PDB file of C-alpha atoms in Angstrom:
ATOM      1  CA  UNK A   1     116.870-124.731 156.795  1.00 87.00           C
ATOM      2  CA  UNK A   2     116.994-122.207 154.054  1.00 92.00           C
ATOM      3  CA  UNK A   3     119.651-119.484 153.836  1.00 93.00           C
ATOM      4  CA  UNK A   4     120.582-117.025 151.086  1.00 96.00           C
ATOM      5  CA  UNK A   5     123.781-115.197 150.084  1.00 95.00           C
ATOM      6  CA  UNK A   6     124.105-112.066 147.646  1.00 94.00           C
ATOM      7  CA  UNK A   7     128.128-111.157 146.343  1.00 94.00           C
ATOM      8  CA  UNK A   8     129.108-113.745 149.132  1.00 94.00           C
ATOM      9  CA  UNK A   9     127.288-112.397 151.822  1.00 94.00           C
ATOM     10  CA  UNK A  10     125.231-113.333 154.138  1.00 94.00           C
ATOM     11  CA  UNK A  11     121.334-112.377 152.893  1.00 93.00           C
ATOM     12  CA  UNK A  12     119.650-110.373 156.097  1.00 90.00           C
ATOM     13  CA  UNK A  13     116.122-111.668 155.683  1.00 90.00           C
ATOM     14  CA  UNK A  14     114.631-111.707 159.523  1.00 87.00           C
ATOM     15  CA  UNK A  15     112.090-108.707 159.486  1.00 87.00           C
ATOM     16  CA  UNK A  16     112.859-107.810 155.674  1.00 88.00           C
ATOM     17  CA  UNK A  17     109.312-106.934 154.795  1.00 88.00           C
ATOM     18  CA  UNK A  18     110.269-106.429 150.905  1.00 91.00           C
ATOM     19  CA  UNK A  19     111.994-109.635 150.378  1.00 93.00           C
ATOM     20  CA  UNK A  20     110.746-112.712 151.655  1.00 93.00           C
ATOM     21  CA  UNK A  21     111.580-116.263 152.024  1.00 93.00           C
ATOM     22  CA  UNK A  22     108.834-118.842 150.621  1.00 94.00           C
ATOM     23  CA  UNK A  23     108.537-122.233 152.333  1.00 92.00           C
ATOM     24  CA  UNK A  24     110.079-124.119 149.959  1.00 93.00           C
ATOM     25  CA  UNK A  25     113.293-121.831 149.748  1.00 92.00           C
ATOM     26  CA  UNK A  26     112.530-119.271 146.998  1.00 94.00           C
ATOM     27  CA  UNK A  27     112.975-115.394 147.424  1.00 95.00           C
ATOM     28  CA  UNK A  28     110.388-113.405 146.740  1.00 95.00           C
ATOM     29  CA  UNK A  29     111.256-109.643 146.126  1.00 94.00           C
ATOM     30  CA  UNK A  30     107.766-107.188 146.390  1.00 92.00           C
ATOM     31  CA  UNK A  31     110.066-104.292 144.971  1.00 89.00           C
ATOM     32  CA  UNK A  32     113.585-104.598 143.719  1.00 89.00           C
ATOM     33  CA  UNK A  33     115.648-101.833 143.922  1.00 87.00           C
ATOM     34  CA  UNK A  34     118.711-101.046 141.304  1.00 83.00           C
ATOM     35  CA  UNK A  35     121.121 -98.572 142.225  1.00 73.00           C
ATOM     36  CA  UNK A  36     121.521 -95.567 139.436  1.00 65.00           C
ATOM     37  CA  UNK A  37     124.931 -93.175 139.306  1.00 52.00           C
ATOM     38  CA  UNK A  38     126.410 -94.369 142.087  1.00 57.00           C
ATOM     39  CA  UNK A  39     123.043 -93.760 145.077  1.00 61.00           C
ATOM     40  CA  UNK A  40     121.242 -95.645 146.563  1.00 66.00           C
ATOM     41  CA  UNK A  41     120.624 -99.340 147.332  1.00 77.00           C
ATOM     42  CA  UNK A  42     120.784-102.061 144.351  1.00 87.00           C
ATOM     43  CA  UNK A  43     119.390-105.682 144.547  1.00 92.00           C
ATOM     44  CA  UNK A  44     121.633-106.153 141.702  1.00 91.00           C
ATOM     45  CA  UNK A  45     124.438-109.707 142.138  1.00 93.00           C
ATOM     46  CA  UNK A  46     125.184-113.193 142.282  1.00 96.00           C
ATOM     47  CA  UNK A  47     122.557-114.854 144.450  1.00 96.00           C
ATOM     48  CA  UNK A  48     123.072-118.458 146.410  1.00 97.00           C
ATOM     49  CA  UNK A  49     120.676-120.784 148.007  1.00 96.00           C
ATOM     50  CA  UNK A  50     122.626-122.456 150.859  1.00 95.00           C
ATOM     51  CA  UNK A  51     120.522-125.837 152.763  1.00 94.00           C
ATOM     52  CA  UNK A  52     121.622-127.107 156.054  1.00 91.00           C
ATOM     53  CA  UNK A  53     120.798-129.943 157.439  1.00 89.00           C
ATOM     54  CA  UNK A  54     122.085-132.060 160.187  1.00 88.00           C
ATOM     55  CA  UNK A  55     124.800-133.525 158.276  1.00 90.00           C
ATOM     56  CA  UNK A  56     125.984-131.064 156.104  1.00 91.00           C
ATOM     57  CA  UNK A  57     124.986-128.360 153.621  1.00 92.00           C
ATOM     58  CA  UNK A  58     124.602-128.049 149.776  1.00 93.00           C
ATOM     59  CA  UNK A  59     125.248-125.365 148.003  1.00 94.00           C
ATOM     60  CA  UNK A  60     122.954-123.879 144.995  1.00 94.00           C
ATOM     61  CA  UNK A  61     125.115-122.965 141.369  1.00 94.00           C
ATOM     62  CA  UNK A  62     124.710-119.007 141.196  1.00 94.00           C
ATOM     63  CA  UNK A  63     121.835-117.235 140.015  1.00 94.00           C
ATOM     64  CA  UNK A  64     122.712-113.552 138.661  1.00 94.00           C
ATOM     65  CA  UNK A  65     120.253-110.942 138.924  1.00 94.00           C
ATOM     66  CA  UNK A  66     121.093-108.310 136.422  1.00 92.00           C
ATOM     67  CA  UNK A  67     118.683-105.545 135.157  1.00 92.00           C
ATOM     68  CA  UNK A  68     118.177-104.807 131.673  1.00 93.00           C
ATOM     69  CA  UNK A  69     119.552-101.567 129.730  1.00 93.00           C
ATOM     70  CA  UNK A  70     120.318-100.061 127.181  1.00 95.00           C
ATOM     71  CA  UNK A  71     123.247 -97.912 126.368  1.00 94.00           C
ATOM     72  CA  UNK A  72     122.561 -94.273 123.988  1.00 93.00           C
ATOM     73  CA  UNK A  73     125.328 -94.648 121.760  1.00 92.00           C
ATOM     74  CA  UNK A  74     126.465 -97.269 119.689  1.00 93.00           C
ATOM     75  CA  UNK A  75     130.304 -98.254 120.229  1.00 90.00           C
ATOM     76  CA  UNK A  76     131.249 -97.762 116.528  1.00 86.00           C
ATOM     77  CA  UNK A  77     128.841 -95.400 114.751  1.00 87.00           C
ATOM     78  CA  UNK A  78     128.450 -94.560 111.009  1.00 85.00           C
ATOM     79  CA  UNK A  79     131.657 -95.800 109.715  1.00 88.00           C
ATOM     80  CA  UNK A  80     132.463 -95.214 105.995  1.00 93.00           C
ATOM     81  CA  UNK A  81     133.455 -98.385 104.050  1.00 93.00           C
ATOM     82  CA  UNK A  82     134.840 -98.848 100.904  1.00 93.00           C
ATOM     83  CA  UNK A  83     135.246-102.205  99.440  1.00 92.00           C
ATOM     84  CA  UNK A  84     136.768-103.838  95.699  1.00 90.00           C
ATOM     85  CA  UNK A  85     133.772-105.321  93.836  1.00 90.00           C
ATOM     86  CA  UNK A  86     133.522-109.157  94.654  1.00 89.00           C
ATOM     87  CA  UNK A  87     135.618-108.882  97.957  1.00 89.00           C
ATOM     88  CA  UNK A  88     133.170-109.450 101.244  1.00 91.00           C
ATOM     89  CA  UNK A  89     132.143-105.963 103.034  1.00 94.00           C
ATOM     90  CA  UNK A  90     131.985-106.115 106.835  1.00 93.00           C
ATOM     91  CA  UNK A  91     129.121-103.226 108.608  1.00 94.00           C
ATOM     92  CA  UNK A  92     129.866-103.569 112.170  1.00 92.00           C
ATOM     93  CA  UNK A  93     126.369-102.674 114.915  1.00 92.00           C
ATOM     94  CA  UNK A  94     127.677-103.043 118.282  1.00 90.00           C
ATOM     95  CA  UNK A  95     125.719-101.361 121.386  1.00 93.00           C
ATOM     96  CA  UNK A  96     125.782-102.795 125.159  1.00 93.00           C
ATOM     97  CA  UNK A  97     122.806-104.185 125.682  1.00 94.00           C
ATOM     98  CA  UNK A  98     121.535-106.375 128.037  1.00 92.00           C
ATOM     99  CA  UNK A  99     119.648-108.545 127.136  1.00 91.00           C
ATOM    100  CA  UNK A 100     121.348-108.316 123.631  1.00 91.00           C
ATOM    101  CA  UNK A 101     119.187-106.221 121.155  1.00 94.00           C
ATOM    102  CA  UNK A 102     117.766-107.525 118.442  1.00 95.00           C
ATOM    103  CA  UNK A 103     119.368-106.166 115.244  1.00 95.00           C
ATOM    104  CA  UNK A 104     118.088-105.078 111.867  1.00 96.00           C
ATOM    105  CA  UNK A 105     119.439-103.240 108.729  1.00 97.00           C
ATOM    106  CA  UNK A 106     118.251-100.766 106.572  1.00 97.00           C
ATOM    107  CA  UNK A 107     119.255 -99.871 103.134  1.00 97.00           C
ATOM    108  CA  UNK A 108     118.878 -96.359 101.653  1.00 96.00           C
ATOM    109  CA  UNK A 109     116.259 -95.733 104.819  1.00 95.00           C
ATOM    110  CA  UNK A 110     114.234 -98.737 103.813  1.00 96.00           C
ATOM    111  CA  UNK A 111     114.375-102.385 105.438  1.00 96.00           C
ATOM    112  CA  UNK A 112     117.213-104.766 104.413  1.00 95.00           C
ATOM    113  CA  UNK A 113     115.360-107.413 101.608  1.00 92.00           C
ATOM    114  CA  UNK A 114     116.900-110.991 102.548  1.00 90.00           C
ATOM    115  CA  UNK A 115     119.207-112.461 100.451  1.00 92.00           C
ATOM    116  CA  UNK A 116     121.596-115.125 100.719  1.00 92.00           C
ATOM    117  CA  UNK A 117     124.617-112.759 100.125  1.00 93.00           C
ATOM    118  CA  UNK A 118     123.874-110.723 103.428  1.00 94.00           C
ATOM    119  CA  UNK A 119     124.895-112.642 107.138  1.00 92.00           C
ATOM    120  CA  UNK A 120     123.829-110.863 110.226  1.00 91.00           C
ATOM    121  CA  UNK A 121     126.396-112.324 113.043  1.00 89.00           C
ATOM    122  CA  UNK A 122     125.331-112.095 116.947  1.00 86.00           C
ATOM    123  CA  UNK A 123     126.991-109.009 117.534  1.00 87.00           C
ATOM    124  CA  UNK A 124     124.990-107.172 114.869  1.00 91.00           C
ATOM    125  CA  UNK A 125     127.607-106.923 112.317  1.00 92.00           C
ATOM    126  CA  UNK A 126     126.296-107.125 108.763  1.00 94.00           C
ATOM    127  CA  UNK A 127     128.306-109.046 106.266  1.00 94.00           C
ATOM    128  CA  UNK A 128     127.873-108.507 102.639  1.00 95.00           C
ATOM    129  CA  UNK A 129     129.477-111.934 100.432  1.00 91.00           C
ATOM    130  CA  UNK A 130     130.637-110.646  97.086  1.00 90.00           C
ATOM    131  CA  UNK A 131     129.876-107.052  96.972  1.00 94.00           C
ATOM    132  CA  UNK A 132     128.307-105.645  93.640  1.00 94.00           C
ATOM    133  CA  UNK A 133     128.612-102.056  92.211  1.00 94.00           C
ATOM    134  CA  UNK A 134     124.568-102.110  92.968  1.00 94.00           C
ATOM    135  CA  UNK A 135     124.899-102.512  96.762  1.00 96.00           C
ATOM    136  CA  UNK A 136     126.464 -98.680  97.127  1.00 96.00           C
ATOM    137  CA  UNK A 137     124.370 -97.141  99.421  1.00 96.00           C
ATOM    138  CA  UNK A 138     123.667 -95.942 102.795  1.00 97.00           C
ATOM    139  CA  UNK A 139     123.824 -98.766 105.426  1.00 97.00           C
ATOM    140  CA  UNK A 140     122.067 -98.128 109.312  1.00 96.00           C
ATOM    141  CA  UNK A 141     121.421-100.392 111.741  1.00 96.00           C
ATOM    142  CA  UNK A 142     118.441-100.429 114.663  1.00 96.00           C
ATOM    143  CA  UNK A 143     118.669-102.101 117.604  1.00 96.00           C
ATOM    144  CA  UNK A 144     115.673-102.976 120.034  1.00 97.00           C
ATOM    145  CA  UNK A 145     116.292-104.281 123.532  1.00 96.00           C
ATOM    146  CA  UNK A 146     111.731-106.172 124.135  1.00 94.00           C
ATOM    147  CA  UNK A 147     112.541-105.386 128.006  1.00 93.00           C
ATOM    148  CA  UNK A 148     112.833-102.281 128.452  1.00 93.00           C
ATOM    149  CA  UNK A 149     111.207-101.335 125.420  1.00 95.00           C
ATOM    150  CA  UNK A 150     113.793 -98.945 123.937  1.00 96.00           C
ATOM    151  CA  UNK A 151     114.994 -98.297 120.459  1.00 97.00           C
ATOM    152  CA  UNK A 152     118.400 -96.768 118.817  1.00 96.00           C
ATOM    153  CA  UNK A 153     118.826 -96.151 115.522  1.00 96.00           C
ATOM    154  CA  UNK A 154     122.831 -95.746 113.970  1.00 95.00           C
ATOM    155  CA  UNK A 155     124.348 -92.931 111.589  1.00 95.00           C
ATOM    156  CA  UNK A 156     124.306 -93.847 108.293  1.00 95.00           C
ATOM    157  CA  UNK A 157     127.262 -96.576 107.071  1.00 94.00           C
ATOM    158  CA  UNK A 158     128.149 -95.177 103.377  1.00 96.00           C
ATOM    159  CA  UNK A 159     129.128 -98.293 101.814  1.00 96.00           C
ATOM    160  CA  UNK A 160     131.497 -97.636  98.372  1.00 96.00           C
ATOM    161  CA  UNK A 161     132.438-100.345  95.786  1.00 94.00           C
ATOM    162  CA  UNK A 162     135.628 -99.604  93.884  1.00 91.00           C
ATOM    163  CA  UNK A 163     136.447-101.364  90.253  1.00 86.00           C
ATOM    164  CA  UNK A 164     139.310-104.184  90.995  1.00 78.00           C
ATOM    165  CA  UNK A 165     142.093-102.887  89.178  1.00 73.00           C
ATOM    166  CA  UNK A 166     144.964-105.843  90.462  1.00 68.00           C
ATOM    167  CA  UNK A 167     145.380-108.342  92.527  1.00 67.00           C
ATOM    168  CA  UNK A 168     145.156-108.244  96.281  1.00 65.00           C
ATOM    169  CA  UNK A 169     146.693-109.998  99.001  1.00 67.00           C
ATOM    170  CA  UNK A 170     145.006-112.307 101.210  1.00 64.00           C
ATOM    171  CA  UNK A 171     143.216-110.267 104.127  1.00 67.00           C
ATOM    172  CA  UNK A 172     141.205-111.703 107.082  1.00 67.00           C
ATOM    173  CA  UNK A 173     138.190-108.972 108.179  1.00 61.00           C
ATOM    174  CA  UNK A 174     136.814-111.561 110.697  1.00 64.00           C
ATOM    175  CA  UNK A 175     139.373-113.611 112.750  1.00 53.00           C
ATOM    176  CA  UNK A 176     136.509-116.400 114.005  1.00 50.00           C
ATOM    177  CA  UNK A 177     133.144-115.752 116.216  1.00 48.00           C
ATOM    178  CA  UNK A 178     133.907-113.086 119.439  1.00 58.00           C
ATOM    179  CA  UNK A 179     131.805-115.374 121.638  1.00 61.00           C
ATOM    180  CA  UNK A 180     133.725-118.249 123.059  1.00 62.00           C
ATOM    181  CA  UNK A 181     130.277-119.687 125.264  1.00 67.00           C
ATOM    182  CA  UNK A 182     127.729-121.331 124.082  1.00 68.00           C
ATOM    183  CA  UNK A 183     124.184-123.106 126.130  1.00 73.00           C
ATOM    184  CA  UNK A 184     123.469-126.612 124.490  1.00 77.00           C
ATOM    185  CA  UNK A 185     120.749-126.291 122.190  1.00 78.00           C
ATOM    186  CA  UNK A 186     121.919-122.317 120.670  1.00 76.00           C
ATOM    187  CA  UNK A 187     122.394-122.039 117.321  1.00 76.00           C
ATOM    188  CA  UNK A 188     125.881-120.929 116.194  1.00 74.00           C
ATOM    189  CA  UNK A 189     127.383-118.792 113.052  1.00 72.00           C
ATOM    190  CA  UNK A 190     131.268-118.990 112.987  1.00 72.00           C
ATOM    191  CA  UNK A 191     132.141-116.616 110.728  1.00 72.00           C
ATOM    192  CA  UNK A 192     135.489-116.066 109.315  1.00 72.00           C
ATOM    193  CA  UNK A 193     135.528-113.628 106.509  1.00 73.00           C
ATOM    194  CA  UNK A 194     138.638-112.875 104.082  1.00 73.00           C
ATOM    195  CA  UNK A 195     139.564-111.155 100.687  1.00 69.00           C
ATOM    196  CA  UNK A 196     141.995-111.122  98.613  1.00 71.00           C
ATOM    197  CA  UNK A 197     142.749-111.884  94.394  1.00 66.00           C
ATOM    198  CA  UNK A 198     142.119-114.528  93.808  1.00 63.00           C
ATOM    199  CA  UNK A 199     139.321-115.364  96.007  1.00 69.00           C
ATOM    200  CA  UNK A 200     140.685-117.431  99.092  1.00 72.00           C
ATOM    201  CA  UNK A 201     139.068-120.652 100.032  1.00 73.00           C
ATOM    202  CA  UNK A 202     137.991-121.095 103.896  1.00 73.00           C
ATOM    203  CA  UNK A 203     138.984-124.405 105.673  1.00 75.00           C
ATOM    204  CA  UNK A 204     137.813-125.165 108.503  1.00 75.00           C
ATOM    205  CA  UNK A 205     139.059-127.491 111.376  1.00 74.00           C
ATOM    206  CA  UNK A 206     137.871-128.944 114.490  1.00 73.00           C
ATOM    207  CA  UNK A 207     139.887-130.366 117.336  1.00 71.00           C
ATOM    208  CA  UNK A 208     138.831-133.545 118.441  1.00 66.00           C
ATOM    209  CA  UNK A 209     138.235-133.414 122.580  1.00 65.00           C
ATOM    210  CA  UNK A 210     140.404-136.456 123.428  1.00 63.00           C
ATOM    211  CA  UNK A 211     143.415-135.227 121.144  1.00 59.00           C
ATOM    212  CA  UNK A 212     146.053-133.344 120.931  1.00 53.00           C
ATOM    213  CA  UNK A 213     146.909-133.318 116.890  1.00 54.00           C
ATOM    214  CA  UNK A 214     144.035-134.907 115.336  1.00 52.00           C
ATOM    215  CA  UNK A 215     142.302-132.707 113.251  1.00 52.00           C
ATOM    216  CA  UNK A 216     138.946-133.038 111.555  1.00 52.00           C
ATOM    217  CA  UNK A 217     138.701-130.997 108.162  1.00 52.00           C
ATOM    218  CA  UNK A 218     135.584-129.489 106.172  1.00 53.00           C
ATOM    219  CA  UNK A 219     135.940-127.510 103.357  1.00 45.00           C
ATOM    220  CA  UNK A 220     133.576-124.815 103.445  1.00 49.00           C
ATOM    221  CA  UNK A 221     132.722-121.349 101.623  1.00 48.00           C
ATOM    222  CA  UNK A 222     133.344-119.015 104.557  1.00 46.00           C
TER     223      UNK A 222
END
């Protein structure tokens, strides 16, 4: 037989005419309900499918149900930069968003032209390699969550490129990706951004799974 759990708990389906049990173990929800400031009832959790049988039961892996939104304000917002020509610039876009919004720039109110200096990482930040005197301007980002059909636009980003004068000291702006998990099959940018006079070169190193100390080196530009 087929039984469900929600957060741990036992599922009440027996004369639950909006959510219904199929025949071969499937819920079907006719209306789901998602609880907003704090009323009402929410459908919203970490589902199970539990079978027993006359020797035992198995267990389903989880299955969240989560409902897609969209916050109204963007967690850093129309941040001035300032940058030494040839040193990377780093534009950060980061709103809560679920599923994660798709993110584009604009430059001086018009679309962002591709280019192989500009790197747009998962979290929306916009990295500029090698900043020129000509990319001054007025940086915004939109984001667009497809589900729920909404749209937020950012204050302006004034972006500023000063003259290098002297050196500089080595500085890391990007200390490695912020996401840790990965599905098999997702295409991944590792970024790890730094400045400094000279310009630094990026190594990077990968830990082999069965060792401790061995370390396997590439040589990379960033």
């Amino acid at each position: 037989s087929f039984h469900w759990t929600v957060d741990n708990k036992p599922l009440p389906l027996v004369n639950n005419s909006r959510i219904q049990l199929l025949t071969n173990g499937s819920l079907y929800f006719k209306k789901v309900y998602h609880k907003r400031s704090g009323q009402g009832p929410s459908d919203q959790g970490v589902y199970r499918c539990i079978i027993r049988t006359s020797t035992g039961a198995l267990v389903s892996q989880p299955a969240h149900l989560r409902f897609a939104s969209m916050s109204h304000e963007f967690l850093v917002n129309g941040r001035s930069v300032s940058v030494v020509e040839g040193d990377p610039a780093v534009l950060p876009c980061s709103i809560e968003s679920l599923p994660p919004a798709d993110i584009k720039w604009q430059y001086n109110s018009q679309p962002l032209l591709q280019s192989n200096r500009y790197i747009i990482l998962d979290n929306g930040t916009l990295i500029i390699k090698q900043v020129q005197k000509e990319d001054e301007g007025d940086y915004s980002c939109i984001a667009w969550n497809s589900l729920v059909n909404k749209t937020r636009v950012s204050d302006v980003s004034p972006l500023s490129v000063e003259t290098r004068t002297s050196p500089s000291p080595l500085e890391i702006l990007i200390p490695g990706t912020l996401r840790t998990n990965w599905t098999l099959g997702d295409n991944v940018t590792l970024a790890c951004v730094a400045k400094g006079t000279p310009t630094p070169t990026v190594k990077w190193t990968k830990l082999l799974p069965d060792q401790s100390s061995g370390l396997v080196t590439d040589v990379t530009e960033g």
